[in-house]
mmCIF file of C-alpha atoms and ligand atoms in Angstrom:
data_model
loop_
_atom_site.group_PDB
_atom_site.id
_atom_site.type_symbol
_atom_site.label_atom_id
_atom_site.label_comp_id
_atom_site.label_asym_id
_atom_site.label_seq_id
_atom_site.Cartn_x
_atom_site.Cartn_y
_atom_site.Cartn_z
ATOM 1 C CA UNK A 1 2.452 -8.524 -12.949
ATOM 2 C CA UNK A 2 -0.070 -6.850 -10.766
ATOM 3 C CA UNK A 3 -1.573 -3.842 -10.163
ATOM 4 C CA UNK A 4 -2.438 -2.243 -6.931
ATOM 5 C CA UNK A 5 -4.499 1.178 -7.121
ATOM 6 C CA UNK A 6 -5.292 2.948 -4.628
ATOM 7 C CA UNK A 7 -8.615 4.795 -4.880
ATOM 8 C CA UNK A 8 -11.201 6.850 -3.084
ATOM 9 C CA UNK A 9 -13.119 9.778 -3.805
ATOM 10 C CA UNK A 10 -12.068 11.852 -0.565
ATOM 11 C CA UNK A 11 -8.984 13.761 -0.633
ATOM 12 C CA UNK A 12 -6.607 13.221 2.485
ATOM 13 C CA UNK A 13 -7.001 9.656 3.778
ATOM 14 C CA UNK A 14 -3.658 8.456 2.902
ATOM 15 C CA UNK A 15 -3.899 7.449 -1.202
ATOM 16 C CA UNK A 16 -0.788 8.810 -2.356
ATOM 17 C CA UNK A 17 1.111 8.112 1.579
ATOM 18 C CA UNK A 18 0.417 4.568 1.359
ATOM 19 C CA UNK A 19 0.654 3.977 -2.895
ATOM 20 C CA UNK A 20 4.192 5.748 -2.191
ATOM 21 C CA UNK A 21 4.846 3.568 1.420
ATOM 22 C CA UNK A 22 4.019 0.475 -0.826
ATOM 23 C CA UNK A 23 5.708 1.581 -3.823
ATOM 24 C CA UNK A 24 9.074 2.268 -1.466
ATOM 25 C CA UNK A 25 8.937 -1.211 0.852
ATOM 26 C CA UNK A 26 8.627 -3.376 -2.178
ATOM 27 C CA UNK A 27 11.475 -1.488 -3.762
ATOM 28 C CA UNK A 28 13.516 -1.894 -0.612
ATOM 29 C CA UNK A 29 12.491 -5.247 -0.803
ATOM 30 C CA UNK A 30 13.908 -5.827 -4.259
ATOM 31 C CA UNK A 31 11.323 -5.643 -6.178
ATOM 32 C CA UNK A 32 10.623 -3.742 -9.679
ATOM 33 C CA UNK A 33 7.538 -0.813 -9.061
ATOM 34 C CA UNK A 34 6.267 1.762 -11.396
ATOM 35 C CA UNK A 35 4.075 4.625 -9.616
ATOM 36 C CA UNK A 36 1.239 5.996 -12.288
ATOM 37 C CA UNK A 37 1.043 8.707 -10.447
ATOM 38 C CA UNK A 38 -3.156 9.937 -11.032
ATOM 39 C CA UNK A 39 -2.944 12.673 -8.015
ATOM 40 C CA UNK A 40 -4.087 15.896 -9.859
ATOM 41 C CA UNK A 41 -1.316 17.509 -6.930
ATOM 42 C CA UNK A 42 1.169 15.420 -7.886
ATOM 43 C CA UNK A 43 2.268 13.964 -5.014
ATOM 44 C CA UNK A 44 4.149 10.912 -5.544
ATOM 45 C CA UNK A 45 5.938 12.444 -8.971
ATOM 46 C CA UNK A 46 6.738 15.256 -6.321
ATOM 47 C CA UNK A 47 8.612 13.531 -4.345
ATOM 48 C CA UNK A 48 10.288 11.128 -6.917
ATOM 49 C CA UNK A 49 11.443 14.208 -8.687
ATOM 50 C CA UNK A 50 12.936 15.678 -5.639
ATOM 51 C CA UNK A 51 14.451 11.967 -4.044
ATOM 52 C CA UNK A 52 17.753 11.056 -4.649
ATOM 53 C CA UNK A 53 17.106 7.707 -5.361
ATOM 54 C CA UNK A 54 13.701 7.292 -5.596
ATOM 55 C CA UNK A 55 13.940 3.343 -6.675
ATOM 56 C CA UNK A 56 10.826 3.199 -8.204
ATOM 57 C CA UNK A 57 9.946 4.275 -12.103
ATOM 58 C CA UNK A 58 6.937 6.571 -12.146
ATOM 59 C CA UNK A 59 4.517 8.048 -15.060
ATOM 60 C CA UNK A 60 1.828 10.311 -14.836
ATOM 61 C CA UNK A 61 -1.854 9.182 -15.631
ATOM 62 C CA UNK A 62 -2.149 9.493 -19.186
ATOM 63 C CA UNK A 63 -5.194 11.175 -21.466
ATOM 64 C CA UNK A 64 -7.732 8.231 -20.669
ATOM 65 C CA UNK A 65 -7.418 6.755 -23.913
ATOM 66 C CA UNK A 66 -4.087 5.738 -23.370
ATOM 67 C CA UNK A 67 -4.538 4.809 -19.743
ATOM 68 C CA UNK A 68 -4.359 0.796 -20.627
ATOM 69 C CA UNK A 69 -1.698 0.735 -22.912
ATOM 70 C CA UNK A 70 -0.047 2.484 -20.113
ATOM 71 C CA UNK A 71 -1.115 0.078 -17.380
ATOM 72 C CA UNK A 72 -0.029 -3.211 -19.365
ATOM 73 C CA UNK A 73 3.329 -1.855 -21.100
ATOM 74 C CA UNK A 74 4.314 -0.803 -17.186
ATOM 75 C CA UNK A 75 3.387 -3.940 -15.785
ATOM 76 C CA UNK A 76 5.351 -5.243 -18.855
ATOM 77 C CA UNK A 77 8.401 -3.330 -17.539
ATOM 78 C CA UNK A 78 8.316 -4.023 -13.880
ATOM 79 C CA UNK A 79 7.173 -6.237 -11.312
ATOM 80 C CA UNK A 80 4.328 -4.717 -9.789
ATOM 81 C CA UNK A 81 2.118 -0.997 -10.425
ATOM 82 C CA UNK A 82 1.058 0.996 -8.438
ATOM 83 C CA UNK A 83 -2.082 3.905 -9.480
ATOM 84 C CA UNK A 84 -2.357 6.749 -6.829
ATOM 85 C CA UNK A 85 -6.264 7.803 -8.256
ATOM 86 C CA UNK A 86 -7.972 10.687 -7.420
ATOM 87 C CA UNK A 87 -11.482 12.200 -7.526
ATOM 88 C CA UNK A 88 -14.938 10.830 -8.106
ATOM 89 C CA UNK A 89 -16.487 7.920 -10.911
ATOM 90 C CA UNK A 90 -14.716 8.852 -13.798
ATOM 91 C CA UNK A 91 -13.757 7.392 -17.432
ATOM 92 C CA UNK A 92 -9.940 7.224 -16.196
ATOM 93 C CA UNK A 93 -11.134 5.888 -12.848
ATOM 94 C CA UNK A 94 -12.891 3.348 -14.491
ATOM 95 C CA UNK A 95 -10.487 2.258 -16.944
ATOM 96 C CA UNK A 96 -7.606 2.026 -14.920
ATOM 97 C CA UNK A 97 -9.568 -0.163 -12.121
ATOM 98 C CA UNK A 98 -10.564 -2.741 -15.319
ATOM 99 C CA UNK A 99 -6.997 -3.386 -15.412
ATOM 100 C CA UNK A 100 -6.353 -3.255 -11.647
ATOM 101 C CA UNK A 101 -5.795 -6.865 -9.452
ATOM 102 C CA UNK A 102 -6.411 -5.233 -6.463
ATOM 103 C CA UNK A 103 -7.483 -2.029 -5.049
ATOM 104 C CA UNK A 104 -6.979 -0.778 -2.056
ATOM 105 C CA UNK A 105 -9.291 1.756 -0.317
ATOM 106 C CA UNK A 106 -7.748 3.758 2.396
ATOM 107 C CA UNK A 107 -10.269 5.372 4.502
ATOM 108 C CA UNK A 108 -9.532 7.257 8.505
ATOM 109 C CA UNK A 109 -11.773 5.542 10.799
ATOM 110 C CA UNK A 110 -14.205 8.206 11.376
ATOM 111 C CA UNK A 111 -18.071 7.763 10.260
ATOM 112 C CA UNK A 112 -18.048 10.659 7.517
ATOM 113 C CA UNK A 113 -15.108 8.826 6.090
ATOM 114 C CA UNK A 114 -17.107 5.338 5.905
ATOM 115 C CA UNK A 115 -19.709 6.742 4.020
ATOM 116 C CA UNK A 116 -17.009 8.222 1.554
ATOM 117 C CA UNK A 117 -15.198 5.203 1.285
ATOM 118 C CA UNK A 118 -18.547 3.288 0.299
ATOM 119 C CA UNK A 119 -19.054 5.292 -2.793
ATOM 120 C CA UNK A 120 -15.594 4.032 -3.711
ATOM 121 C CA UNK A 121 -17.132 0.963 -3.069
ATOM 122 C CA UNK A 122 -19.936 1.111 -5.184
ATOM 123 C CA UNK A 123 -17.830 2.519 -8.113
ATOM 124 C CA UNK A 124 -15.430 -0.680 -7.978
ATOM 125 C CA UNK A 125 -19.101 -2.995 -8.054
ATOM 126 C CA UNK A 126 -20.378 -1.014 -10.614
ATOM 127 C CA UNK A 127 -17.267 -1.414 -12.810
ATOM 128 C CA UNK A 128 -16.723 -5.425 -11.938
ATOM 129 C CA UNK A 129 -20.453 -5.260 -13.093
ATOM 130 C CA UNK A 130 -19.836 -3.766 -16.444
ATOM 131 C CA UNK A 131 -16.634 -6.078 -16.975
ATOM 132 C CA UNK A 132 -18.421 -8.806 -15.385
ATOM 133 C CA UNK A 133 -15.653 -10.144 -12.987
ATOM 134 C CA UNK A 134 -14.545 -9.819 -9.944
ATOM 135 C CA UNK A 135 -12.590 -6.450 -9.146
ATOM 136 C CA UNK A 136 -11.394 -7.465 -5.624
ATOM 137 C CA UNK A 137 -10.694 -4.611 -2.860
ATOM 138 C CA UNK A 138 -9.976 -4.309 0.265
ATOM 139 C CA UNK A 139 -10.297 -1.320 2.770
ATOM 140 C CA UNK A 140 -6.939 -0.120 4.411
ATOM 141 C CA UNK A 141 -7.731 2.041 7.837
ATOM 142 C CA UNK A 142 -4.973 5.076 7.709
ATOM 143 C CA UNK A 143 -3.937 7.348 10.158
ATOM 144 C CA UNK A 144 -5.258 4.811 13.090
ATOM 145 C CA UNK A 145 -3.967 6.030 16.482
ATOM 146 C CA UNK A 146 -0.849 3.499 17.106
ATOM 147 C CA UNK A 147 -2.109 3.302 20.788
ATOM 148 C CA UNK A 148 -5.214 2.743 21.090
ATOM 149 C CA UNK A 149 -8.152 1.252 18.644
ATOM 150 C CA UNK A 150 -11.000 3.944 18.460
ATOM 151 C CA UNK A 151 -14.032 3.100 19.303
ATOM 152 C CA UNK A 152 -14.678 4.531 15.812
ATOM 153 C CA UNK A 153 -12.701 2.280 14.320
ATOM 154 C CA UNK A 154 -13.938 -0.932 16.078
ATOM 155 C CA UNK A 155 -17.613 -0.066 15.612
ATOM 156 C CA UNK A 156 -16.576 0.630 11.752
ATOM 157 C CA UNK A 157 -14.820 -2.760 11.543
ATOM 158 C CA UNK A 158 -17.683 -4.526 12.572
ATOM 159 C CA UNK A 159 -20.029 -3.077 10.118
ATOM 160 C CA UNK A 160 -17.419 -4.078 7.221
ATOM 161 C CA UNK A 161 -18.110 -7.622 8.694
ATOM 162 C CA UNK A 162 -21.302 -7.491 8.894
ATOM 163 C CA UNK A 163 -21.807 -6.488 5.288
ATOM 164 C CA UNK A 164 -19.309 -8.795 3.877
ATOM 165 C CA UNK A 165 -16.750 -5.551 3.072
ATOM 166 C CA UNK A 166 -13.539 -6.774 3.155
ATOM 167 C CA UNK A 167 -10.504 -4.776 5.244
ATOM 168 C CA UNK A 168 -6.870 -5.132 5.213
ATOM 169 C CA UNK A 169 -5.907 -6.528 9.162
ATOM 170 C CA UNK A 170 -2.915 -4.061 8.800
ATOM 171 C CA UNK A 171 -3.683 -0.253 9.843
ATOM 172 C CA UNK A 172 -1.398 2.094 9.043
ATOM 173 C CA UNK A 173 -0.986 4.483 11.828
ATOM 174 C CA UNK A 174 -0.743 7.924 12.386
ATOM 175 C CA UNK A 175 3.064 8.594 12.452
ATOM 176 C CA UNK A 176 5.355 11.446 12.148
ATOM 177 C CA UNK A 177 7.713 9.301 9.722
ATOM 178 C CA UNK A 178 5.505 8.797 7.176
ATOM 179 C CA UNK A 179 5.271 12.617 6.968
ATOM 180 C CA UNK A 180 8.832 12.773 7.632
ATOM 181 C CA UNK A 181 9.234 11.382 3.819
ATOM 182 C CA UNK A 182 7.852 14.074 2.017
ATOM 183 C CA UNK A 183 9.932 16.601 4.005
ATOM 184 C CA UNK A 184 13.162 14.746 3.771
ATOM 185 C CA UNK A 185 11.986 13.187 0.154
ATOM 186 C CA UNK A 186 13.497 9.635 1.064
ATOM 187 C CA UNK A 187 11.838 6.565 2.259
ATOM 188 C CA UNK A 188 11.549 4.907 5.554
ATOM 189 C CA UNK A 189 14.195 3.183 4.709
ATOM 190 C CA UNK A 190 16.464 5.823 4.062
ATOM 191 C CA UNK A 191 16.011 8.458 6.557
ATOM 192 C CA UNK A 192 18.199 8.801 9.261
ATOM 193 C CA UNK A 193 17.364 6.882 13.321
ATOM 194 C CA UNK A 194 17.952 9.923 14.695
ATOM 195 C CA UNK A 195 15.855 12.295 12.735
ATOM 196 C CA UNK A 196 12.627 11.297 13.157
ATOM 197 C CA UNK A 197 10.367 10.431 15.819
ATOM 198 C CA UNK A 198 9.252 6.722 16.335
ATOM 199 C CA UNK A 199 11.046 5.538 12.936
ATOM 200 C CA UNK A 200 11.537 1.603 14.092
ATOM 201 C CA UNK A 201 7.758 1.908 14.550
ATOM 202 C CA UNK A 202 6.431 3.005 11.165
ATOM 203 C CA UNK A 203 9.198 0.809 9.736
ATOM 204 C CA UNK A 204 7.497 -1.865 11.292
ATOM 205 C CA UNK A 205 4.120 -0.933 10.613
ATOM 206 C CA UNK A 206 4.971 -0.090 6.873
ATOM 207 C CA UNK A 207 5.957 -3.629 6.586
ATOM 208 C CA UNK A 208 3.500 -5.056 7.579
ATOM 209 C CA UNK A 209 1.456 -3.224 5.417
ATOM 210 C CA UNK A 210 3.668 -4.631 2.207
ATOM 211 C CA UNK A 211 3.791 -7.886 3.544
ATOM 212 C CA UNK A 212 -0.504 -8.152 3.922
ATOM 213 C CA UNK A 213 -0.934 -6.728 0.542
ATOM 214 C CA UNK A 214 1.474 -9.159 -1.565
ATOM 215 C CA UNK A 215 0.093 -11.833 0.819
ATOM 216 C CA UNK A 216 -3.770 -10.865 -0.381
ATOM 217 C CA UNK A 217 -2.595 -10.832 -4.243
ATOM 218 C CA UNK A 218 -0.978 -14.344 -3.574
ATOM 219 C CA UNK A 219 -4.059 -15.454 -2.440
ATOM 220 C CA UNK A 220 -6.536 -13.606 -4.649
ATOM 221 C CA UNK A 221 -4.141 -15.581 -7.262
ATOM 222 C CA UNK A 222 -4.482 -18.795 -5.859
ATOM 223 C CA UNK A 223 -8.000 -18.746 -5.278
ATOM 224 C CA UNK A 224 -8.336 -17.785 -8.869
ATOM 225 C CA UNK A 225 -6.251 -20.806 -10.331
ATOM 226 C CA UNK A 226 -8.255 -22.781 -8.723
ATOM 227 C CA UNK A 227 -11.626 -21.163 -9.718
ATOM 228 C CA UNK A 228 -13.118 -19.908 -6.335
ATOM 229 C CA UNK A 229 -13.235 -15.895 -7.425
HETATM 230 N N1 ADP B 301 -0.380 7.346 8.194
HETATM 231 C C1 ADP B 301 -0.150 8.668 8.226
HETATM 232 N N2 ADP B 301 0.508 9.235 9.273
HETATM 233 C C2 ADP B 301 0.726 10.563 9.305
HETATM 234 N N3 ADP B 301 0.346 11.417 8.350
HETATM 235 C C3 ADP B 301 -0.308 10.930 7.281
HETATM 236 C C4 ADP B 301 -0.583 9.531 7.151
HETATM 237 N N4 ADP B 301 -1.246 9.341 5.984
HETATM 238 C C5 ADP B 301 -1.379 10.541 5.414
HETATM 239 N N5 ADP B 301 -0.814 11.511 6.181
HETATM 240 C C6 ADP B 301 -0.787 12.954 5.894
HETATM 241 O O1 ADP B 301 -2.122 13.368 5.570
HETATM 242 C C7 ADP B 301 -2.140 14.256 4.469
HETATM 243 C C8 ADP B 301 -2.968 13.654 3.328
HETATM 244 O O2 ADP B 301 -2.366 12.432 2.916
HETATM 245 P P1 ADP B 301 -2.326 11.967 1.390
HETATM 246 O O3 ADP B 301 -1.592 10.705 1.350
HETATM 247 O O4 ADP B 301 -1.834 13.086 0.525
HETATM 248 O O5 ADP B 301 -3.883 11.717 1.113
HETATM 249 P P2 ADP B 301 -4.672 11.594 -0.290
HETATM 250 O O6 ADP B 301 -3.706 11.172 -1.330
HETATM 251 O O7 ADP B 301 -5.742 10.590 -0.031
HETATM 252 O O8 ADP B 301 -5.257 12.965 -0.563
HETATM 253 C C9 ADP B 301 -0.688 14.488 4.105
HETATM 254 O O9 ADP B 301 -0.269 15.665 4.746
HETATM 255 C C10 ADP B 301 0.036 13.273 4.673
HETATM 256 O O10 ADP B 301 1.365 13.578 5.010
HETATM 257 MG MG1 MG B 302 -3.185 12.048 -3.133
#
């Protein structure tokens, strides 16, 4: 079943918002998630600890030579994984992405951020290098401005084009909900209309999120049966 991690080696451009945003819309979709939850603050055990329901199983990183086992025997147990990762190239960075069908690389859409993102990049090339296949990625812009699209963000979207780097269509925006979750420790789906601000909206936008990444792993599959990867 696959794997989804979420990497990058700048703290604070959405990892552990959107692994847990995924993680709770495919769960409210149905589906069977485990969270291996790499964040050395512990964000998404934080909040499954403290959630009522949280819907999702979750484990923490293991000691890197157990980090496969862990990977297969979870996506053994349930229908997808999710890795929150943390931090710069490292041995449990690399291990768990050699196990990974797609990782996601959530950047803000700010220059400085760009250049971050493109040493996560280079660390998911150089590890597709050593396995020799194809670790496919895609860049997810966070914390996007729901009104307008940034100059920033245009000018950054055409360099990803221009280089062949490959983004997710779906931004997810800057939104008051999807802080709302770690104050109220339920998900989008469970907090109340009333009790936060634009709700409907990140519902929305959440969604779409879900729906674009199970839609590129569909596709990533397909074009894999039929030996285009
Ligand atoms: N789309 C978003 N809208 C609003 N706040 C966000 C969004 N994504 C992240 N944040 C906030 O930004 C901070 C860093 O996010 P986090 O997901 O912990 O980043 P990372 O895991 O990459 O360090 C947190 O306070 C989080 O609530
Ligand atoms: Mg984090």
């Amino acid at each position: 079943m696959p794997v989804i991690s979420f990497a990058s080696p700048k703290g604070g451009v959405g990892k552990s918002t959107s692994a847990l945003l995924l993680a709770t819309g495919l769960t409210a979709a149905g589906a069977s998630v485990t969270v291996i939850d790499g964040d050395p603050n512990r964000t998404v055990e934080g909040w499954a600890t403290s959630a009522a329901e949280p819907g999702f199983r979750w484990a923490r990183l293991p000691s890197d030579d157990d980090i496969i086992d862990a990977i297969e025997a979870a996506s053994e147990a349930t229908q997808f994984v999710i890795v929150d990762l943390e931090g710069t190239a490292n041995l449990a960075m690399a291990r768990a992405i050699s196990r990974t069908d797609l990782v996601v690389i959530p950047l803000q859409a700010s220059p400085v951020d760009a250049r971050q993102a493109s040493r996560a990049i280079k660390m998911v090339m150089a590890q597709a290098k050593e396995l020799r296949r194809e670790i496919p990625f895609r860049m997810l812009f966070t914390r996007v401005n729901p009104a307008i699209a940034t100059r920033d963000e245009k000018e950054i979207r055409s360099q990803f084009i221009e280089a062949n780097i490959p983004a997710l269509k779906t931004a997810l925006n800057e939104r008051a909900a999807f802080r709302a979750m770690f104050t109220h420790y339920r998900s989008l789906w469970d907090l109340e209309d009333d009790s936060v601000n634009g709700l409907t909206k990140a519902k929305a936008n959440a969604t779409e999120f879900v729906r674009e990444v199970t839609q590129t792993i569909r596709d990533l599959r397909t074009a894999g049966q039929e030996g285009v990867v």
